[in-house]
């Protein structure tokens, strides 16, 4: 059964989901807006995963897969997923919504002014999303954490933690500003972007991080005067990539300037301090 949803709004979009009897969606804590009275809300530690974490399992007290063994595996899966989310700096809990007695409606939104998108998973390709992009998904979609290890993770900043979605169903994501859709294959197989602009990409896209000019004169010029830092994200392969036109860092800088808290000069704040 396809999830019925509509993205509404302009500068600050939201997703209005129509739930049919038996359908369940889950969301990141803090992304819920409203619901009709026939929709129940339940908070659980963990989301759906291949190991069963976050999903209730039936069974008695026997030793079969639905008994104590199944309950133990479920508890271990939930604990592992909760631990991963703590390391990723995310909330422990997910909120689940199920309609009772007819069609129900639930509304969700991101936390920043910007665009939303519904991704349809058909079971053939996973999607990876930046850790703050996820809003909500059907319970048939499995949730996981994919860490970018080693030098890539440490250099990539926002790219250190990615959330992975597999299975079949709808995933709703949000970003800041407007979305830009592209395929690296249309640009010679590789694109380089600001690390804060990556929202989501399909499985098959290779994510990496490279230095901008290295620790030389031009690299330092880019970092100090260009405001780009010393690294760019690289996306290679053939598949869909979604970028956002506004980074959280840029939004934070704009708010500081508007409040008169940004006293930086031409060096971009590298040597400046805020006057008190």
PDB file of C-alpha atoms in Angstrom, residues 25-238:
ATOM      1  CA  UNK A  25       5.016   5.860  10.063  1.00  0.00           C
ATOM      2  CA  UNK A  26       7.847   6.809  12.387  1.00  0.00           C
ATOM      3  CA  UNK A  27       9.669  10.103  12.734  1.00  0.00           C
ATOM      4  CA  UNK A  28      12.696  11.680  14.350  1.00  0.00           C
ATOM      5  CA  UNK A  29      11.852  13.129  17.753  1.00  0.00           C
ATOM      6  CA  UNK A  30      11.029  16.818  17.314  1.00  0.00           C
ATOM      7  CA  UNK A  31       9.762  16.539  13.720  1.00  0.00           C
ATOM      8  CA  UNK A  32       6.063  15.881  14.592  1.00  0.00           C
ATOM      9  CA  UNK A  33       3.583  18.740  14.067  1.00  0.00           C
ATOM     10  CA  UNK A  34      -0.015  17.517  14.429  1.00  0.00           C
ATOM     11  CA  UNK A  35      -2.308  14.490  14.110  1.00  0.00           C
ATOM     12  CA  UNK A  36      -5.988  13.617  14.056  1.00  0.00           C
ATOM     13  CA  UNK A  37      -7.476  12.047  17.186  1.00  0.00           C
ATOM     14  CA  UNK A  38      -7.746   8.569  15.650  1.00  0.00           C
ATOM     15  CA  UNK A  39      -3.968   8.346  15.200  1.00  0.00           C
ATOM     16  CA  UNK A  40      -2.057   6.842  18.125  1.00  0.00           C
ATOM     17  CA  UNK A  41       1.442   8.026  19.023  1.00  0.00           C
ATOM     18  CA  UNK A  42       4.031   5.781  20.672  1.00  0.00           C
ATOM     19  CA  UNK A  43       7.627   6.632  21.570  1.00  0.00           C
ATOM     20  CA  UNK A  44      10.209   3.849  21.205  1.00  0.00           C
ATOM     21  CA  UNK A  45      13.959   3.577  21.556  1.00  0.00           C
ATOM     22  CA  UNK A  46      15.121   2.800  18.026  1.00  0.00           C
ATOM     23  CA  UNK A  47      13.641   2.565  14.573  1.00  0.00           C
ATOM     24  CA  UNK A  48      12.922  -0.371  12.268  1.00  0.00           C
ATOM     25  CA  UNK A  49      16.058  -2.286  11.304  1.00  0.00           C
ATOM     26  CA  UNK A  50      17.008  -5.569   9.721  1.00  0.00           C
ATOM     27  CA  UNK A  51      17.671  -6.978  13.195  1.00  0.00           C
ATOM     28  CA  UNK A  52      14.187  -6.052  14.368  1.00  0.00           C
ATOM     29  CA  UNK A  53      15.285  -3.175  16.597  1.00  0.00           C
ATOM     30  CA  UNK A  54      12.401  -0.894  17.434  1.00  0.00           C
ATOM     31  CA  UNK A  55       9.723  -3.190  16.013  1.00  0.00           C
ATOM     32  CA  UNK A  56       7.477  -5.162  18.336  1.00  0.00           C
ATOM     33  CA  UNK A  57       7.609  -8.944  17.943  1.00  0.00           C
ATOM     34  CA  UNK A  58       4.938 -11.392  18.975  1.00  0.00           C
ATOM     35  CA  UNK A  59       5.588 -14.582  20.861  1.00  0.00           C
ATOM     36  CA  UNK A  60       5.262 -16.299  24.186  1.00  0.00           C
ATOM     37  CA  UNK A  61       7.856 -17.179  26.761  1.00  0.00           C
ATOM     38  CA  UNK A  62       9.235 -20.197  24.919  1.00  0.00           C
ATOM     39  CA  UNK A  63      12.748 -20.620  23.548  1.00  0.00           C
ATOM     40  CA  UNK A  64      11.778 -20.252  19.863  1.00  0.00           C
ATOM     41  CA  UNK A  65      12.461 -17.308  17.619  1.00  0.00           C
ATOM     42  CA  UNK A  66       9.361 -15.580  18.966  1.00  0.00           C
ATOM     43  CA  UNK A  67      10.139 -16.356  22.635  1.00  0.00           C
ATOM     44  CA  UNK A  68      12.918 -15.276  24.969  1.00  0.00           C
ATOM     45  CA  UNK A  69      15.541 -15.666  22.256  1.00  0.00           C
ATOM     46  CA  UNK A  70      13.624 -13.357  19.946  1.00  0.00           C
ATOM     47  CA  UNK A  71      13.043 -10.831  22.721  1.00  0.00           C
ATOM     48  CA  UNK A  72      16.748 -10.881  23.616  1.00  0.00           C
ATOM     49  CA  UNK A  73      17.776 -10.295  19.989  1.00  0.00           C
ATOM     50  CA  UNK A  74      15.248  -7.457  19.756  1.00  0.00           C
ATOM     51  CA  UNK A  75      16.601  -5.842  22.943  1.00  0.00           C
ATOM     52  CA  UNK A  76      20.203  -6.168  21.745  1.00  0.00           C
ATOM     53  CA  UNK A  77      19.323  -4.708  18.340  1.00  0.00           C
ATOM     54  CA  UNK A  78      17.540  -1.763  19.944  1.00  0.00           C
ATOM     55  CA  UNK A  79      20.449  -1.135  22.341  1.00  0.00           C
ATOM     56  CA  UNK A  80      22.995  -1.220  19.499  1.00  0.00           C
ATOM     57  CA  UNK A  81      20.955   1.192  17.398  1.00  0.00           C
ATOM     58  CA  UNK A  82      20.455   3.510  20.379  1.00  0.00           C
ATOM     59  CA  UNK A  83      24.201   3.478  21.029  1.00  0.00           C
ATOM     60  CA  UNK A  84      24.921   4.356  17.403  1.00  0.00           C
ATOM     61  CA  UNK A  85      22.503   7.283  17.572  1.00  0.00           C
ATOM     62  CA  UNK A  86      24.157   8.582  20.747  1.00  0.00           C
ATOM     63  CA  UNK A  87      27.550   8.489  18.993  1.00  0.00           C
ATOM     64  CA  UNK A  88      25.960  10.302  16.050  1.00  0.00           C
ATOM     65  CA  UNK A  89      24.643  13.036  18.366  1.00  0.00           C
ATOM     66  CA  UNK A  90      21.013  12.143  17.651  1.00  0.00           C
ATOM     67  CA  UNK A  91      17.978  11.596  19.866  1.00  0.00           C
ATOM     68  CA  UNK A  92      17.532   8.108  21.305  1.00  0.00           C
ATOM     69  CA  UNK A  93      13.818   7.974  20.557  1.00  0.00           C
ATOM     70  CA  UNK A  94      11.556   7.661  17.541  1.00  0.00           C
ATOM     71  CA  UNK A  95       7.832   8.430  17.522  1.00  0.00           C
ATOM     72  CA  UNK A  96       5.480   5.953  15.814  1.00  0.00           C
ATOM     73  CA  UNK A  97       2.037   6.830  14.441  1.00  0.00           C
ATOM     74  CA  UNK A  98      -0.728   4.349  13.564  1.00  0.00           C
ATOM     75  CA  UNK A  99      -4.325   5.055  12.620  1.00  0.00           C
ATOM     76  CA  UNK A 100      -7.237   3.323  14.348  1.00  0.00           C
ATOM     77  CA  UNK A 101     -10.727   3.176  12.920  1.00  0.00           C
ATOM     78  CA  UNK A 102     -10.439   4.800   9.512  1.00  0.00           C
ATOM     79  CA  UNK A 103      -8.081   7.152   7.701  1.00  0.00           C
ATOM     80  CA  UNK A 104      -5.915   9.397   9.850  1.00  0.00           C
ATOM     81  CA  UNK A 105      -3.677  12.393   9.192  1.00  0.00           C
ATOM     82  CA  UNK A 106      -0.246  13.287  10.582  1.00  0.00           C
ATOM     83  CA  UNK A 107       1.915  16.347   9.861  1.00  0.00           C
ATOM     84  CA  UNK A 108       5.727  16.527   9.979  1.00  0.00           C
ATOM     85  CA  UNK A 109       8.339  19.202   9.281  1.00  0.00           C
ATOM     86  CA  UNK A 110      12.067  19.805   9.376  1.00  0.00           C
ATOM     87  CA  UNK A 111      13.756  22.187  11.802  1.00  0.00           C
ATOM     88  CA  UNK A 112      15.084  24.784   9.326  1.00  0.00           C
ATOM     89  CA  UNK A 113      13.434  26.909   6.611  1.00  0.00           C
ATOM     90  CA  UNK A 114      13.743  24.950   3.394  1.00  0.00           C
ATOM     91  CA  UNK A 115      12.484  22.189   1.163  1.00  0.00           C
ATOM     92  CA  UNK A 116      11.194  18.667   1.778  1.00  0.00           C
ATOM     93  CA  UNK A 117      11.254  15.605  -0.453  1.00  0.00           C
ATOM     94  CA  UNK A 118       9.589  12.179  -0.404  1.00  0.00           C
ATOM     95  CA  UNK A 119      11.915   9.390  -1.569  1.00  0.00           C
ATOM     96  CA  UNK A 120      10.369   6.141  -2.801  1.00  0.00           C
ATOM     97  CA  UNK A 121      12.436   3.026  -2.025  1.00  0.00           C
ATOM     98  CA  UNK A 122      11.738  -0.060  -4.154  1.00  0.00           C
ATOM     99  CA  UNK A 123      14.131  -2.438  -2.391  1.00  0.00           C
ATOM    100  CA  UNK A 124      16.862  -2.303  -5.042  1.00  0.00           C
ATOM    101  CA  UNK A 125      18.914   0.658  -3.815  1.00  0.00           C
ATOM    102  CA  UNK A 126      19.501   2.115  -0.384  1.00  0.00           C
ATOM    103  CA  UNK A 127      19.538   5.845   0.312  1.00  0.00           C
ATOM    104  CA  UNK A 128      22.043   7.645   2.517  1.00  0.00           C
ATOM    105  CA  UNK A 129      21.082  10.937   4.187  1.00  0.00           C
ATOM    106  CA  UNK A 130      22.933  13.531   6.239  1.00  0.00           C
ATOM    107  CA  UNK A 131      22.107  12.932   9.899  1.00  0.00           C
ATOM    108  CA  UNK A 132      19.838  15.989  10.301  1.00  0.00           C
ATOM    109  CA  UNK A 133      17.917  15.442   7.044  1.00  0.00           C
ATOM    110  CA  UNK A 134      15.629  12.582   8.112  1.00  0.00           C
ATOM    111  CA  UNK A 135      12.046  13.552   9.022  1.00  0.00           C
ATOM    112  CA  UNK A 136       9.798  10.472   8.768  1.00  0.00           C
ATOM    113  CA  UNK A 137       9.391   7.109   7.042  1.00  0.00           C
ATOM    114  CA  UNK A 138       7.053   4.168   6.689  1.00  0.00           C
ATOM    115  CA  UNK A 139       7.584   1.311   9.133  1.00  0.00           C
ATOM    116  CA  UNK A 140       8.485  -0.895   6.130  1.00  0.00           C
ATOM    117  CA  UNK A 141      11.667   1.168   5.684  1.00  0.00           C
ATOM    118  CA  UNK A 142      14.666   0.004   7.735  1.00  0.00           C
ATOM    119  CA  UNK A 143      16.799   2.596   9.502  1.00  0.00           C
ATOM    120  CA  UNK A 144      20.530   2.354  10.194  1.00  0.00           C
ATOM    121  CA  UNK A 145      23.626   4.453  10.915  1.00  0.00           C
ATOM    122  CA  UNK A 146      26.553   4.441   8.470  1.00  0.00           C
ATOM    123  CA  UNK A 147      29.737   5.984   9.878  1.00  0.00           C
ATOM    124  CA  UNK A 148      32.303   7.413   7.483  1.00  0.00           C
ATOM    125  CA  UNK A 149      35.470   6.202   9.162  1.00  0.00           C
ATOM    126  CA  UNK A 150      39.070   7.327   9.261  1.00  0.00           C
ATOM    127  CA  UNK A 151      40.302  10.429   7.492  1.00  0.00           C
ATOM    128  CA  UNK A 152      37.112  10.827   5.436  1.00  0.00           C
ATOM    129  CA  UNK A 153      34.966  11.099   8.556  1.00  0.00           C
ATOM    130  CA  UNK A 154      37.232  13.451  10.453  1.00  0.00           C
ATOM    131  CA  UNK A 155      37.743  15.747   7.457  1.00  0.00           C
ATOM    132  CA  UNK A 156      34.177  15.670   6.200  1.00  0.00           C
ATOM    133  CA  UNK A 157      32.500  17.168   9.251  1.00  0.00           C
ATOM    134  CA  UNK A 158      28.825  16.760   8.297  1.00  0.00           C
ATOM    135  CA  UNK A 159      29.707  13.641   6.303  1.00  0.00           C
ATOM    136  CA  UNK A 160      31.007  11.745   9.349  1.00  0.00           C
ATOM    137  CA  UNK A 161      27.569  10.323  10.139  1.00  0.00           C
ATOM    138  CA  UNK A 162      25.119   9.200   7.482  1.00  0.00           C
ATOM    139  CA  UNK A 163      21.730   7.602   8.058  1.00  0.00           C
ATOM    140  CA  UNK A 164      20.976   4.609   5.830  1.00  0.00           C
ATOM    141  CA  UNK A 165      17.492   3.633   4.635  1.00  0.00           C
ATOM    142  CA  UNK A 166      16.709   0.287   3.031  1.00  0.00           C
ATOM    143  CA  UNK A 167      13.648  -1.782   2.201  1.00  0.00           C
ATOM    144  CA  UNK A 168      10.473  -0.612   0.497  1.00  0.00           C
ATOM    145  CA  UNK A 169       8.390   2.444   1.202  1.00  0.00           C
ATOM    146  CA  UNK A 170       8.531   6.214   1.554  1.00  0.00           C
ATOM    147  CA  UNK A 171      11.207   8.261   3.328  1.00  0.00           C
ATOM    148  CA  UNK A 172      10.679  12.004   3.883  1.00  0.00           C
ATOM    149  CA  UNK A 173      13.742  14.241   4.168  1.00  0.00           C
ATOM    150  CA  UNK A 174      14.239  17.980   4.674  1.00  0.00           C
ATOM    151  CA  UNK A 175      17.011  20.456   3.938  1.00  0.00           C
ATOM    152  CA  UNK A 176      17.839  24.143   4.243  1.00  0.00           C
ATOM    153  CA  UNK A 177      17.066  26.468   1.347  1.00  0.00           C
ATOM    154  CA  UNK A 178      16.216  24.780  -1.951  1.00  0.00           C
ATOM    155  CA  UNK A 179      17.143  21.322  -3.204  1.00  0.00           C
ATOM    156  CA  UNK A 180      19.435  20.790  -6.171  1.00  0.00           C
ATOM    157  CA  UNK A 181      19.199  17.397  -7.917  1.00  0.00           C
ATOM    158  CA  UNK A 182      22.066  16.076  -9.992  1.00  0.00           C
ATOM    159  CA  UNK A 183      23.835  12.922 -11.165  1.00  0.00           C
ATOM    160  CA  UNK A 184      27.660  12.920 -11.144  1.00  0.00           C
ATOM    161  CA  UNK A 185      27.549  10.829 -14.329  1.00  0.00           C
ATOM    162  CA  UNK A 186      26.232  13.913 -16.151  1.00  0.00           C
ATOM    163  CA  UNK A 187      29.353  15.843 -15.123  1.00  0.00           C
ATOM    164  CA  UNK A 188      32.109  13.420 -16.053  1.00  0.00           C
ATOM    165  CA  UNK A 189      31.394  11.052 -13.160  1.00  0.00           C
ATOM    166  CA  UNK A 190      32.503  13.316 -10.301  1.00  0.00           C
ATOM    167  CA  UNK A 191      31.388  16.516  -8.559  1.00  0.00           C
ATOM    168  CA  UNK A 192      32.963  18.456  -5.691  1.00  0.00           C
ATOM    169  CA  UNK A 193      30.691  20.306  -3.256  1.00  0.00           C
ATOM    170  CA  UNK A 194      30.751  22.094   0.082  1.00  0.00           C
ATOM    171  CA  UNK A 195      30.587  19.416   2.778  1.00  0.00           C
ATOM    172  CA  UNK A 196      27.560  21.155   4.328  1.00  0.00           C
ATOM    173  CA  UNK A 197      25.528  21.004   1.106  1.00  0.00           C
ATOM    174  CA  UNK A 198      25.138  17.214   0.921  1.00  0.00           C
ATOM    175  CA  UNK A 199      21.616  16.133   1.908  1.00  0.00           C
ATOM    176  CA  UNK A 200      21.185  12.613   0.481  1.00  0.00           C
ATOM    177  CA  UNK A 201      22.391  10.269  -2.239  1.00  0.00           C
ATOM    178  CA  UNK A 202      21.607   6.841  -3.642  1.00  0.00           C
ATOM    179  CA  UNK A 203      23.592   3.695  -2.981  1.00  0.00           C
ATOM    180  CA  UNK A 204      26.277   3.393  -5.656  1.00  0.00           C
ATOM    181  CA  UNK A 205      27.504   6.953  -5.189  1.00  0.00           C
ATOM    182  CA  UNK A 206      30.989   7.046  -3.634  1.00  0.00           C
ATOM    183  CA  UNK A 207      31.410   9.747  -0.994  1.00  0.00           C
ATOM    184  CA  UNK A 208      34.811  11.148  -0.074  1.00  0.00           C
ATOM    185  CA  UNK A 209      36.604  14.276   1.124  1.00  0.00           C
ATOM    186  CA  UNK A 210      39.563  16.066  -0.435  1.00  0.00           C
ATOM    187  CA  UNK A 211      41.634  19.053   0.596  1.00  0.00           C
ATOM    188  CA  UNK A 212      41.230  22.318  -1.275  1.00  0.00           C
ATOM    189  CA  UNK A 213      44.702  23.135  -2.576  1.00  0.00           C
ATOM    190  CA  UNK A 214      46.381  21.473   0.393  1.00  0.00           C
ATOM    191  CA  UNK A 215      48.272  23.408   3.061  1.00  0.00           C
ATOM    192  CA  UNK A 216      49.701  25.862   0.550  1.00  0.00           C
ATOM    193  CA  UNK A 217      49.141  29.543  -0.149  1.00  0.00           C
ATOM    194  CA  UNK A 218      46.014  29.041  -2.268  1.00  0.00           C
ATOM    195  CA  UNK A 219      44.538  26.559   0.186  1.00  0.00           C
ATOM    196  CA  UNK A 220      44.958  29.002   3.040  1.00  0.00           C
ATOM    197  CA  UNK A 221      43.480  31.799   0.914  1.00  0.00           C
ATOM    198  CA  UNK A 222      40.391  29.631   0.281  1.00  0.00           C
ATOM    199  CA  UNK A 223      40.022  28.896   3.978  1.00  0.00           C
ATOM    200  CA  UNK A 224      40.683  32.374   5.385  1.00  0.00           C
ATOM    201  CA  UNK A 225      39.158  34.678   2.766  1.00  0.00           C
ATOM    202  CA  UNK A 226      36.871  32.349   0.812  1.00  0.00           C
ATOM    203  CA  UNK A 227      35.179  30.850   3.863  1.00  0.00           C
ATOM    204  CA  UNK A 228      35.277  27.368   2.321  1.00  0.00           C
ATOM    205  CA  UNK A 229      37.514  25.639   4.844  1.00  0.00           C
ATOM    206  CA  UNK A 230      40.216  23.218   3.749  1.00  0.00           C
ATOM    207  CA  UNK A 231      37.992  20.364   2.504  1.00  0.00           C
ATOM    208  CA  UNK A 232      35.383  19.607  -0.150  1.00  0.00           C
ATOM    209  CA  UNK A 233      33.090  16.596  -0.397  1.00  0.00           C
ATOM    210  CA  UNK A 234      33.490  14.457  -3.512  1.00  0.00           C
ATOM    211  CA  UNK A 235      30.624  12.465  -5.009  1.00  0.00           C
ATOM    212  CA  UNK A 236      31.414   9.932  -7.719  1.00  0.00           C
ATOM    213  CA  UNK A 237      29.444   7.373  -9.709  1.00  0.00           C
ATOM    214  CA  UNK A 238      26.027   7.087 -11.287  1.00  0.00           C
TER     215      UNK A 238
END
